[in-house]
CSV table of C-alpha atoms in Angstrom, one decimal:
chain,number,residue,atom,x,y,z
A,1,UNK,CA,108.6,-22.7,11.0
A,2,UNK,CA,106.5,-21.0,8.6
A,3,UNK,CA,103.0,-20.3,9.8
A,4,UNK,CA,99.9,-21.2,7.9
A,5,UNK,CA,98.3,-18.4,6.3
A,6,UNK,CA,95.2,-17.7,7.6
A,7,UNK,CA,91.4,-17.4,6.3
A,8,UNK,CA,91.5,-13.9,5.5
A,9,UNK,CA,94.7,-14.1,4.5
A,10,UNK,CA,93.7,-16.7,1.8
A,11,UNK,CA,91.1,-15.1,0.9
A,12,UNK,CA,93.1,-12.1,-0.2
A,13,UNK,CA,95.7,-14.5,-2.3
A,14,UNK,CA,92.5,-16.0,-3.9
A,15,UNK,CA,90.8,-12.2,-5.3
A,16,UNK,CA,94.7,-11.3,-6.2
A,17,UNK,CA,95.2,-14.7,-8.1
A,18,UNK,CA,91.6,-14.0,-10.3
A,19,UNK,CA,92.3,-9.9,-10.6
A,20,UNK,CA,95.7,-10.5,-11.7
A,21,UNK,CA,94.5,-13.2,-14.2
A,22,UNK,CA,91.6,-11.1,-15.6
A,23,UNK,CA,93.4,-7.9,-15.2
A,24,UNK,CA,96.5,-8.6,-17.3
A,25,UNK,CA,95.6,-9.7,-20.4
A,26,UNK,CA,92.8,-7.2,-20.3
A,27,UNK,CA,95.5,-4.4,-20.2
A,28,UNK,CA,97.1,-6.1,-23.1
A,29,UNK,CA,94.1,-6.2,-25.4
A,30,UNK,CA,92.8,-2.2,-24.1
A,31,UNK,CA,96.3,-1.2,-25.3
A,32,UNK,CA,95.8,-3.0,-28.6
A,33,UNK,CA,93.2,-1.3,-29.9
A,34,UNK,CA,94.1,2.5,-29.8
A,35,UNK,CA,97.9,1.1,-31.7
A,36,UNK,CA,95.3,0.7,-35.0
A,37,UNK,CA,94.8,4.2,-35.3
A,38,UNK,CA,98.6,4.7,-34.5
A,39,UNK,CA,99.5,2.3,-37.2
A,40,UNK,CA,97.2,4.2,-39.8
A,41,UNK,CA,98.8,7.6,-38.7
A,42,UNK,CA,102.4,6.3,-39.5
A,43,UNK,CA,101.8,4.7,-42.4
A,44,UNK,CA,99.7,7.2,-44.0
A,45,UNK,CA,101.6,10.5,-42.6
A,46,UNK,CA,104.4,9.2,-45.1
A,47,UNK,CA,102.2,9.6,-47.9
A,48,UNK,CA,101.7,13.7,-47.4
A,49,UNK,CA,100.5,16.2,-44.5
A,50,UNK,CA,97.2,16.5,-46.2
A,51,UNK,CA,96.4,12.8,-45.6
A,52,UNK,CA,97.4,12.6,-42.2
A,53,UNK,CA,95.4,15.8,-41.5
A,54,UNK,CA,92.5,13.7,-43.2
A,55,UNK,CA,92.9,10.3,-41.5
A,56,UNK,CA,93.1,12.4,-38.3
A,57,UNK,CA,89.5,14.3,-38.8
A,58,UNK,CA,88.2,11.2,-40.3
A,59,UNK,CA,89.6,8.8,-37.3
A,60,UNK,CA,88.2,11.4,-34.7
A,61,UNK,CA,84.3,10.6,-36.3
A,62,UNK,CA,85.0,7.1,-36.0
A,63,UNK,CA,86.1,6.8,-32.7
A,64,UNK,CA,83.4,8.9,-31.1
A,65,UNK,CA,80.7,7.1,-33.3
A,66,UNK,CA,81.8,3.6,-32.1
A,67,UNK,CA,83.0,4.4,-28.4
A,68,UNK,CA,79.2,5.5,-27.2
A,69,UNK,CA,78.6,2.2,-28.0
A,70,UNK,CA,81.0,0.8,-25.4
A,71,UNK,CA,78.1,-0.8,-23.5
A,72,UNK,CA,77.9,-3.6,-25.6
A,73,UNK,CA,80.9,-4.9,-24.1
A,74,UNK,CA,80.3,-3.9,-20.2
A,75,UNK,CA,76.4,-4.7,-20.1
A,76,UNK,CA,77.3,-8.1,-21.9
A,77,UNK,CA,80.2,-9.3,-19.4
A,78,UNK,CA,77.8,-8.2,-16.3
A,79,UNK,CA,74.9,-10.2,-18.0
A,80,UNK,CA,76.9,-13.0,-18.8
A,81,UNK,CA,79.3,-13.3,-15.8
A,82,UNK,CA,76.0,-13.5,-13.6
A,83,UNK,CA,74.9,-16.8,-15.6
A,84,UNK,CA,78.3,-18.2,-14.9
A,85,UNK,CA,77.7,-17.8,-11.7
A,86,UNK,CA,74.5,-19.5,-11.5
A,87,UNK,CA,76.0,-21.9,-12.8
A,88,UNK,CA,74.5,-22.0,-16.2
A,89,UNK,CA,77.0,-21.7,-19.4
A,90,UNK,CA,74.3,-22.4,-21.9
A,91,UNK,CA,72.3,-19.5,-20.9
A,92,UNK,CA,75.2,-17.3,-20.4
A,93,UNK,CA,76.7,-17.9,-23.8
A,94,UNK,CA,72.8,-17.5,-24.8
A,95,UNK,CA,72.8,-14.1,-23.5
A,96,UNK,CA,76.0,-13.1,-25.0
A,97,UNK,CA,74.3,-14.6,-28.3
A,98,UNK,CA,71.5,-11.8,-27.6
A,99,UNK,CA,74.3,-8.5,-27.2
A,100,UNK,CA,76.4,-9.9,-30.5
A,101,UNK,CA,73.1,-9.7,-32.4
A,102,UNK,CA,72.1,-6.1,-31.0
A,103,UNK,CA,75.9,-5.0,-31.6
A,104,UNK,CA,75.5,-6.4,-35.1
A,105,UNK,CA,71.5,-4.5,-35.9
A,106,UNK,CA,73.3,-1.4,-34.5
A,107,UNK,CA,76.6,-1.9,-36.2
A,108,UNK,CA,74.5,-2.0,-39.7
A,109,UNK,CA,72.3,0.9,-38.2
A,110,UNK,CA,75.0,3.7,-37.9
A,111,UNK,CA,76.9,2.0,-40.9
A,112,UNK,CA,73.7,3.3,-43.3
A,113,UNK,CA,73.3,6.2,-41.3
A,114,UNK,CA,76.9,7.7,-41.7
A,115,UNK,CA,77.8,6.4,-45.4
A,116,UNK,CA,76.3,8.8,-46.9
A,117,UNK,CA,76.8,11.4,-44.4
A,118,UNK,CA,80.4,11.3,-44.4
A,119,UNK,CA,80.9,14.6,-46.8
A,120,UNK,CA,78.9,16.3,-44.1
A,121,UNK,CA,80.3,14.9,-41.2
A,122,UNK,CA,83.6,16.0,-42.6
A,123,UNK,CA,82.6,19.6,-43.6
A,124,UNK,CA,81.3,20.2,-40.0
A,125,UNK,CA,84.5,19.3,-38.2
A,126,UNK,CA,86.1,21.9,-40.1
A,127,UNK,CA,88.4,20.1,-42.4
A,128,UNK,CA,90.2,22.4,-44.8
A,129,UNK,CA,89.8,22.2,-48.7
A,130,UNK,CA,93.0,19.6,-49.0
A,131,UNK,CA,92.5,17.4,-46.4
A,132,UNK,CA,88.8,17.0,-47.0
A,133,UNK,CA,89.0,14.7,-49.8
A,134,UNK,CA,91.0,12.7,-47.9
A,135,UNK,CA,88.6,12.2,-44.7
A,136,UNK,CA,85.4,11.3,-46.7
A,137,UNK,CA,87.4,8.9,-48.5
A,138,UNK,CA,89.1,7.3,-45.4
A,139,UNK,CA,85.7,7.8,-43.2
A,140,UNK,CA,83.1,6.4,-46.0
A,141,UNK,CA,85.8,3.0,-46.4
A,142,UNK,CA,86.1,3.1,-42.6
A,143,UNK,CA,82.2,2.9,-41.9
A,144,UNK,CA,81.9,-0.5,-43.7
A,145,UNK,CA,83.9,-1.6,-41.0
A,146,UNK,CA,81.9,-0.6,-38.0
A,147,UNK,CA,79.3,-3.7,-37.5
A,148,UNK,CA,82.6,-5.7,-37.0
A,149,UNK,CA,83.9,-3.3,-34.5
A,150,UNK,CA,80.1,-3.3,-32.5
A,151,UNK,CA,80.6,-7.2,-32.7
A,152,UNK,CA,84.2,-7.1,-31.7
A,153,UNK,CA,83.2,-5.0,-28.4
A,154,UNK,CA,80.0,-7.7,-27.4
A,155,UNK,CA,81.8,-10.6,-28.2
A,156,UNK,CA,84.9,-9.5,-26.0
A,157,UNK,CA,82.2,-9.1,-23.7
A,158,UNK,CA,80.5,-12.3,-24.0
A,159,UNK,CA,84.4,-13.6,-23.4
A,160,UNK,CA,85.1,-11.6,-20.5
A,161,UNK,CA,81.8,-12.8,-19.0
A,162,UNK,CA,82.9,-16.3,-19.3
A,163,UNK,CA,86.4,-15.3,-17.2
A,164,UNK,CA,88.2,-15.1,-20.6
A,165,UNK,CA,90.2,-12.2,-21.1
A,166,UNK,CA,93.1,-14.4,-22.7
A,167,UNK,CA,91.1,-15.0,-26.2
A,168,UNK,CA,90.5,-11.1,-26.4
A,169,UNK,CA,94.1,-10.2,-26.0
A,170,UNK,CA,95.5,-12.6,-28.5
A,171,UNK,CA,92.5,-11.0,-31.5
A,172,UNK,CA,93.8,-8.0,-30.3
A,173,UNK,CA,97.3,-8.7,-31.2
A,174,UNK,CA,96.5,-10.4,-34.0
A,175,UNK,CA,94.1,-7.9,-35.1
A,176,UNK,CA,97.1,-5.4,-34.9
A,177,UNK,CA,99.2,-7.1,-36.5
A,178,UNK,CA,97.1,-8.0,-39.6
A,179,UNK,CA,96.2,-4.4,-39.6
A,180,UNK,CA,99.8,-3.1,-39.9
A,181,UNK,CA,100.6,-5.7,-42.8
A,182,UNK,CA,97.5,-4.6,-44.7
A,183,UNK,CA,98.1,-1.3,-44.6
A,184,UNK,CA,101.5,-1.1,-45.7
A,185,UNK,CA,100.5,-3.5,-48.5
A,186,UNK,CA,97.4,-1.9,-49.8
A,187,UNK,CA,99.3,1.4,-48.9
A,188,UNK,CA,102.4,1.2,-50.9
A,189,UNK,CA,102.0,-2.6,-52.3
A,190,UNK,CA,98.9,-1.9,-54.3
A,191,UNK,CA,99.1,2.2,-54.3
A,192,UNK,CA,95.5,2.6,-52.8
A,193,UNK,CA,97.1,5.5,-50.6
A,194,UNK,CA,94.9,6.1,-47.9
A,195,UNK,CA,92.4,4.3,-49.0
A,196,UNK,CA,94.4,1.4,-48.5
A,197,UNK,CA,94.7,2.4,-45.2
A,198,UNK,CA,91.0,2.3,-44.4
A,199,UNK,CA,90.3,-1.2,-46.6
A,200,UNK,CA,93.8,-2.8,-44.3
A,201,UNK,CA,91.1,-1.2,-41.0
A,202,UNK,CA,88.2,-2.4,-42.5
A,203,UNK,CA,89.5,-6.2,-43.1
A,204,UNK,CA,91.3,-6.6,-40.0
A,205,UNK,CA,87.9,-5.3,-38.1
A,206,UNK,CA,86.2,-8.5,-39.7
A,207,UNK,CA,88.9,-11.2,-39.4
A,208,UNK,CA,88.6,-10.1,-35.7
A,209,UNK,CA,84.9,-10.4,-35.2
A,210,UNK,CA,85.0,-13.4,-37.2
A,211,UNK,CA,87.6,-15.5,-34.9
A,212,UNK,CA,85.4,-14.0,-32.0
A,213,UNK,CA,82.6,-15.4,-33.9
A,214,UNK,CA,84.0,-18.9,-34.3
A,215,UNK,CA,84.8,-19.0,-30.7
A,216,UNK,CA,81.1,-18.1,-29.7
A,217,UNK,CA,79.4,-20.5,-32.1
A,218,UNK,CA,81.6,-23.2,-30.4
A,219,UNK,CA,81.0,-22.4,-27.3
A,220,UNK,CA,76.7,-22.1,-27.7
A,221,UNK,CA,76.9,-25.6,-29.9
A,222,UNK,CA,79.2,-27.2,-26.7
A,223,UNK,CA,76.3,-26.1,-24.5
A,224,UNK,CA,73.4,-26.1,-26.7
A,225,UNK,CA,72.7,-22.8,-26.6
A,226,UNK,CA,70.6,-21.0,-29.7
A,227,UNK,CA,72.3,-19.2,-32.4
A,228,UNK,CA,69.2,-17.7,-33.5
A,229,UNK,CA,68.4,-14.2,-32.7
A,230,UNK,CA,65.6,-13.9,-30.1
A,231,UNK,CA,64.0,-10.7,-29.9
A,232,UNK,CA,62.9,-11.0,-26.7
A,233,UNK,CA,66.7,-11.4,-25.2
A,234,UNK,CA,68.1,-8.6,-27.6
A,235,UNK,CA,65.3,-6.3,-26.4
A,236,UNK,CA,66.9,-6.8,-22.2
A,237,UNK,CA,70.6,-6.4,-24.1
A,238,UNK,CA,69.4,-3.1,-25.4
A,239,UNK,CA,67.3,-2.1,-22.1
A,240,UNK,CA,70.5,-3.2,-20.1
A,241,UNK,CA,72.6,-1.7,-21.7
A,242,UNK,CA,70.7,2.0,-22.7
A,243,UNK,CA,71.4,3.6,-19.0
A,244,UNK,CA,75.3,2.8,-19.4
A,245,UNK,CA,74.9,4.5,-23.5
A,246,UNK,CA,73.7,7.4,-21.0
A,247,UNK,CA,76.5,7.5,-19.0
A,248,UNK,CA,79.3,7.4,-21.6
A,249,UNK,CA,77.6,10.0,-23.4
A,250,UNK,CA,78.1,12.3,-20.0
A,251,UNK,CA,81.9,10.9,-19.7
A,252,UNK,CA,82.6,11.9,-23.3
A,253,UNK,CA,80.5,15.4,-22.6
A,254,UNK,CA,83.1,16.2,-19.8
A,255,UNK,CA,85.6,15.5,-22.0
A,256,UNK,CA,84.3,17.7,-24.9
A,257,UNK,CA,83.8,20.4,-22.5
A,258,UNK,CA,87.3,20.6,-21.5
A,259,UNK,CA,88.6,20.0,-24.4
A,260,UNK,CA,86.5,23.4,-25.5
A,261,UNK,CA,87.6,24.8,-22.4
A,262,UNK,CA,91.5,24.6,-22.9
A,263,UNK,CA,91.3,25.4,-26.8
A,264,UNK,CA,89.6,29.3,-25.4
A,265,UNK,CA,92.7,29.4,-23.2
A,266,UNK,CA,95.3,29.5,-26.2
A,267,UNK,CA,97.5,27.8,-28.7
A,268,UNK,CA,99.7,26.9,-26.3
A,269,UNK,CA,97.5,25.8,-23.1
A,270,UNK,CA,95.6,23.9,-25.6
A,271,UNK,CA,98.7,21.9,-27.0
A,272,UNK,CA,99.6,21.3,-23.3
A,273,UNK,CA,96.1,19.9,-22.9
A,274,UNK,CA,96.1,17.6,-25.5
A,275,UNK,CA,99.5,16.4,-24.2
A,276,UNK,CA,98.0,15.6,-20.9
A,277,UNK,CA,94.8,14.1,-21.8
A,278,UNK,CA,96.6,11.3,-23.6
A,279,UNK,CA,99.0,10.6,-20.7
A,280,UNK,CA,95.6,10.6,-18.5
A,281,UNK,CA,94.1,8.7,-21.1
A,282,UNK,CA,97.1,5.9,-20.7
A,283,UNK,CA,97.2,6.0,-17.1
A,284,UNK,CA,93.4,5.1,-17.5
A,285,UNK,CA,94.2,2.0,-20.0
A,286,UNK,CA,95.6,0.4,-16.7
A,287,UNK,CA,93.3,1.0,-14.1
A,288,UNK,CA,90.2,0.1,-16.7
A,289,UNK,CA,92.0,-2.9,-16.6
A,290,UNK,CA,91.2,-3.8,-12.8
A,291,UNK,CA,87.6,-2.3,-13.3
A,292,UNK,CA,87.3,-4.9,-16.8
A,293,UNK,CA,88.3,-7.6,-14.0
A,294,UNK,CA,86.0,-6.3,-11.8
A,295,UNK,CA,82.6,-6.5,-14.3
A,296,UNK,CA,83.2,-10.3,-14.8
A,297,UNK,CA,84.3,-11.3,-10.8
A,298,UNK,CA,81.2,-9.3,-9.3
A,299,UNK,CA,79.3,-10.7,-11.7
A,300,UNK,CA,79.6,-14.5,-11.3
A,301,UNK,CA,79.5,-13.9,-7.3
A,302,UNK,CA,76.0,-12.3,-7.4
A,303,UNK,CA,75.1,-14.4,-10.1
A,304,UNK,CA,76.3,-17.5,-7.8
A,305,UNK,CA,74.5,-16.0,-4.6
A,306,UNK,CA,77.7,-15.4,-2.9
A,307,UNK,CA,76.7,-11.8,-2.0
A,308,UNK,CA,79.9,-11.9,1.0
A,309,UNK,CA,82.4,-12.9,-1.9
A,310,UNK,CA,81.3,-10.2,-3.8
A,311,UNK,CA,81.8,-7.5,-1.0
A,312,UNK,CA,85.0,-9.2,-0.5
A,313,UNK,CA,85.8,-8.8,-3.4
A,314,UNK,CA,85.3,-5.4,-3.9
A,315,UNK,CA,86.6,-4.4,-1.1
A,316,UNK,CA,90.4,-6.1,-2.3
A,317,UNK,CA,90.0,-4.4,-5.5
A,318,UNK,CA,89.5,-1.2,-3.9
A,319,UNK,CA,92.9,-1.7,-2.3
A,320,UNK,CA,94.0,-2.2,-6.0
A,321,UNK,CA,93.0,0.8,-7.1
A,322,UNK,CA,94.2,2.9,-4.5
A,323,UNK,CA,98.0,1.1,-4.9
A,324,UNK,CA,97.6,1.4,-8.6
A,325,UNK,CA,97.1,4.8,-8.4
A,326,UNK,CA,99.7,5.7,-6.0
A,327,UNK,CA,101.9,4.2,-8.2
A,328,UNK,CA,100.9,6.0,-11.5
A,329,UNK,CA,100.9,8.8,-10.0
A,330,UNK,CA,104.3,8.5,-8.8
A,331,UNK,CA,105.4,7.4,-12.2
A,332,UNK,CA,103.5,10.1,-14.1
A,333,UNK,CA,106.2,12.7,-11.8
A,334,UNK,CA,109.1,10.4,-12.3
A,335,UNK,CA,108.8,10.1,-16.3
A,336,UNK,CA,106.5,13.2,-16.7
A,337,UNK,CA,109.1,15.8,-18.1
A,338,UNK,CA,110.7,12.5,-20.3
A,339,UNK,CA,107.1,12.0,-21.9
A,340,UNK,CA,106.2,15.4,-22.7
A,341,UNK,CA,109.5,16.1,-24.5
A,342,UNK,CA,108.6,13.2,-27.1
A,343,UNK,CA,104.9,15.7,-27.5
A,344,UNK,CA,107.4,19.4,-27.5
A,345,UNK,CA,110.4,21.0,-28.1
A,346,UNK,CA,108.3,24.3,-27.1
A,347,UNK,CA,109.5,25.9,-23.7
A,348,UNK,CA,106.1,27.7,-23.2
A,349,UNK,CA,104.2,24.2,-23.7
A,350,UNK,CA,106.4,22.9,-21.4
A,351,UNK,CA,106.0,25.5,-18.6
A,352,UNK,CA,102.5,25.1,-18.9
A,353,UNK,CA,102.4,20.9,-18.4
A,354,UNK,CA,104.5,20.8,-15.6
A,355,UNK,CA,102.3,22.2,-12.9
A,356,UNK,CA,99.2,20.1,-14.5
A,357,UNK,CA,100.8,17.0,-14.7
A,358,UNK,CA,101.0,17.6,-10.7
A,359,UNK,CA,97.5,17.8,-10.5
A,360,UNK,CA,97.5,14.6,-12.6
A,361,UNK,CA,99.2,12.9,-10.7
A,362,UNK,CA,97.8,13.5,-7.3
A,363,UNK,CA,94.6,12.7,-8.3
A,364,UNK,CA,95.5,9.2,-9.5
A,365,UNK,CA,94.7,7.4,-6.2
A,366,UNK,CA,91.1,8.9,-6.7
A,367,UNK,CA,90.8,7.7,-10.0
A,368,UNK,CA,92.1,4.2,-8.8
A,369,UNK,CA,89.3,3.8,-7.2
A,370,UNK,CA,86.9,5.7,-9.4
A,371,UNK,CA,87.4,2.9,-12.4
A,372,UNK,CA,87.2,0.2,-9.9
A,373,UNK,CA,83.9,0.8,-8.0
A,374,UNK,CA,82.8,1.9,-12.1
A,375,UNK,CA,83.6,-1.4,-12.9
A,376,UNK,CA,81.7,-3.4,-9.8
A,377,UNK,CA,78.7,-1.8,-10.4
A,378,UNK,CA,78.6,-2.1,-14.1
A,379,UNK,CA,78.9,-5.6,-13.0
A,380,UNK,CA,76.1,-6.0,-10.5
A,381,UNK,CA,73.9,-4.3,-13.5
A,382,UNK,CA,73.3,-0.8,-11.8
A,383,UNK,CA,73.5,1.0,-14.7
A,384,UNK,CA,70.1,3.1,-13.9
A,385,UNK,CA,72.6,4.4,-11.1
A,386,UNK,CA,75.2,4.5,-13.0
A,387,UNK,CA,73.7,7.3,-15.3
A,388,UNK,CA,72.3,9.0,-12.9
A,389,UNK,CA,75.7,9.7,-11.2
A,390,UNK,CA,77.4,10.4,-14.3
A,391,UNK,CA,74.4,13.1,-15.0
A,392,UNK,CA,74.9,14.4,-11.3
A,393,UNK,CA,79.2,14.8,-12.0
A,394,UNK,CA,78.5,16.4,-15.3
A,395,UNK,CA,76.3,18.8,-13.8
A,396,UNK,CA,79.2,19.6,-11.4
A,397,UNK,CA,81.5,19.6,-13.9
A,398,UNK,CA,80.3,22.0,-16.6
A,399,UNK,CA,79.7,25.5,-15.1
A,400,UNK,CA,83.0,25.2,-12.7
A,401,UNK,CA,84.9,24.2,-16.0
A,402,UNK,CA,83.3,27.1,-18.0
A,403,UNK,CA,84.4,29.2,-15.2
A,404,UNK,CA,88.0,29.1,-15.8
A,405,UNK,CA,88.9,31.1,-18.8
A,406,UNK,CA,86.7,33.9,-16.6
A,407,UNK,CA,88.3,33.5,-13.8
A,408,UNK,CA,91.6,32.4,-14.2
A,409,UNK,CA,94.0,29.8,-13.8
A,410,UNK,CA,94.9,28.5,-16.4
A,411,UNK,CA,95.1,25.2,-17.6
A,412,UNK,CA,96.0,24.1,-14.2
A,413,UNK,CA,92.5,25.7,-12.7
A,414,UNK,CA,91.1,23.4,-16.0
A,415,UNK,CA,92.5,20.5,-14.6
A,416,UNK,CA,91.9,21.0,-10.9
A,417,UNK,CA,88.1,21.5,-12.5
A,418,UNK,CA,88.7,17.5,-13.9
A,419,UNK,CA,89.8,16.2,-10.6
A,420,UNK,CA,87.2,17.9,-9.2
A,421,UNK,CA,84.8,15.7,-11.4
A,422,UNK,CA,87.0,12.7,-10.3
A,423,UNK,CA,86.5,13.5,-6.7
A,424,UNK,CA,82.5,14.1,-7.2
A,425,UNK,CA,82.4,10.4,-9.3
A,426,UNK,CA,83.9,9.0,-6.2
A,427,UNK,CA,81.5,10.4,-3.8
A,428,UNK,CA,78.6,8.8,-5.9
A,429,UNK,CA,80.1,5.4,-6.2
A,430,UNK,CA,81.3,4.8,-2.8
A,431,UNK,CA,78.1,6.0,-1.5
A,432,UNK,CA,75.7,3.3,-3.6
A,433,UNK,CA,78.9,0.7,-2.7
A,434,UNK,CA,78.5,1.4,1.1
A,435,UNK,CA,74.9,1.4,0.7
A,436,UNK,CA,74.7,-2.0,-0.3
A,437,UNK,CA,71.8,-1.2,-2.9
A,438,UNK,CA,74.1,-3.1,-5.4
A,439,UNK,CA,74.2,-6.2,-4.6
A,440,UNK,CA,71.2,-8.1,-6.4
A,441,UNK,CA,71.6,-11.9,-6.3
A,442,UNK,CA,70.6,-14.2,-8.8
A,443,UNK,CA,71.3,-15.6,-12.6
A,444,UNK,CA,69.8,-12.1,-13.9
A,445,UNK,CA,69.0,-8.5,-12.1
């Protein structure tokens, strides 16, 4: 006779059921996104070296000028989760309302700002004399394209808040998918050459804030929420949201740093490292995924009062992470030496991954729980602490990483120097979890 399962035990079924449902399709739509700039790079590598060099320089700028602006997404599912909570849909689609509007006055913002800046922007990342011409044309197209991309990241927030991270995979996908027929068509169709590449970018962008759009605009009219910007509520998106701009800035620093770090080592360390910090960067697709699920499920339970559910709740997603990461880690030595033969053919480069990937993958299980307690604050709204933290790592970070090409090691010392910033991040954030400082009841912070 099979014995009924008991309270904790259901308990335990009911966090796996909602991380699992939230988690999923979350992965799904992180690994969407990073597949448009792949797309481009195929496509437009056929049409000469020169232009992939170009699209490459002119890519990098994007990237770096949109993701700082990640917050839009993360502040706007804490924000809105907690309404849900409390039970109130019309003011949480209300507040998601408020971050599309900031994502869209910043989106225009750095649009005007790097249009005409894009020669420069170009000329100081070094470009050489042939691929230049090719990056200002790709980057100046590409910019147009940015107040969709702002609204893409709040809206998916505004979704995620709700406990919808379906919709956001399926414009991802189809985002993708428009992309890659544009491209080739304007591409090779119409013969715009790369700049056909950045129009296919630029339209897709829009087609996908514009179904988010339609989605959100149904959703406020269903619960008579305003459409109408309110200055007061996209004044608390921007002061919500300013402390997590603070800490992305500090993750991106880190990895600028090392990056910088691994390039004074040598051609061939910094190959290796570039090789690495994309497998670390797709091992962190996954377990952002749990921390996504995270934001909106700690959310809603401090937004509903339910401050036990929400340590509960943290607590099973720690166990999550830790399992996720144990088993990327065991993955990441079980397929290691297969992936880094698709990067090189170049023994040296190879000698040089294989005790870093190691490192990488011991220090999984850290990072496991690194993204999930990230995510469970980001959505109890600490993002003062959050900063401050990231600051603290950084600080931590920087003169041991600066240390290595002086005293030796190797990219392997680099890397030890990046799970040492791992280890430091976890101190931080199990400290404020086990302090309890975090949990903050109520429809808002």
């Amino acid at each position: 006779m099979t014995q009924a399962p008991t309270a904790p035990q259901r308990t335990r079924r009911q966090h796996d059921r909602e991380i699992i449902a939230l988690a999923l399709p979350a992965f799904g739509s992180l690994v969407a996104e990073p597949l448009f700039v792949m797309v481009d790079s195929a496509i437009v590598g056929h049409l000469g070296t020169s232009q992939l060099a170009g699209l490459g320089i002119a890519a990098a700028l994007l990237m770096t000028a949109v993701s700082v602006f990640v917050f839009l997404a993360y502040a706007t599912t804490a924000a809105v989760a907690r309404r849900v909570g409390a039970g109130d849909l019309g003011a949480a689609i209300q507040q998601g309302m408020d971050g599309i509007w900031l994502a869209l006055l910043l989106g225009t913002s750095v649009a005007g700002a790097a249009l005409p800046l894009a020669p420069w922007l170009v000329e100081a990342f070094g470009a050489s004399d042939t691929a230049a011409p090719y990056a200002t044309t790709y980057l100046r197209i590409s910019t147009l394209g940015i107040p969709a991309m702002l609204v893409v990241m709040a809206s998916t927030g505004v979704l995620r808040g709700l406990q919808d991270t379906r919709t956001p995979l399926y414009v991802a996908v189809g985002g993708f998918a428009a992309n890659a027929a544009l491209n080739v068509g304007l591409v090779y169709g119409v013969g715009l050459g790369i700049a056909g590449s950045a129009w296919g970018t630029v339209i897709a962008q829009y087609a996908m804030a514009a179904v988010y759009l339609v989605v959100v605009v149904r959703g406020a009219r269903r619960h008579n929420a305003s459409l109408r910007p309110d200055a007061a509520g996209i004044r608390a998106s921007a002061h919500a949201g300013a402390p997590l701009l603070i800490r992305t800035l500090s993750l991106r620093a880190v990895l600028m740093i090392a990056t910088a770090v691994a390039a004074r080592l040598g051609d061939t360390d910094i190959a290796a490292h570039q090789i690495v910090l994309s497998l670390w960067s797709l091992m962190a697709f996954a377990l952002d995924a749990i921390a996504i699920a995270g934001q909106a499920i700690i959310g809603r339970y401090l937004g509903a009062d339910d401050s036990r559910g929400a340590r509960e709740a943290c607590r099973r997603m720690v166990q999550w992470g830790i399992v996720s990461g144990l088993a990327l880690g065991s993955l990441i030595v079980v397929a290691g030496p297969l992936f880094t033969s698709l990067f090189t053919s170049d023994p040296a480069v190879r000698d040089t991954l294989f005790p870093v990937l190691l490192v990488v993958a011991l220090s999984q299980p850290v990072a496991g729980v690194v993204f999930v307690l990230d995510g469970v604050l980001m959505g109890a709204g600490d993002g003062r602490y959050l900063a401050g933290a990231m600051l603290l790592t950084l600080a931590v970070f920087a003169p041991v990483a600066l240390l290595v090409p002086i005293l030796g090691g190797g990219l392997t010392a680099l890397w030890w120097a990046m799970t040492l910033m791992m280890v430091v991040r976890l101190l931080t954030l199990w400290l404020r979890t086990r302090s309890g400082r975090w949990i903050v009841t109520g429809a808002t912070r």
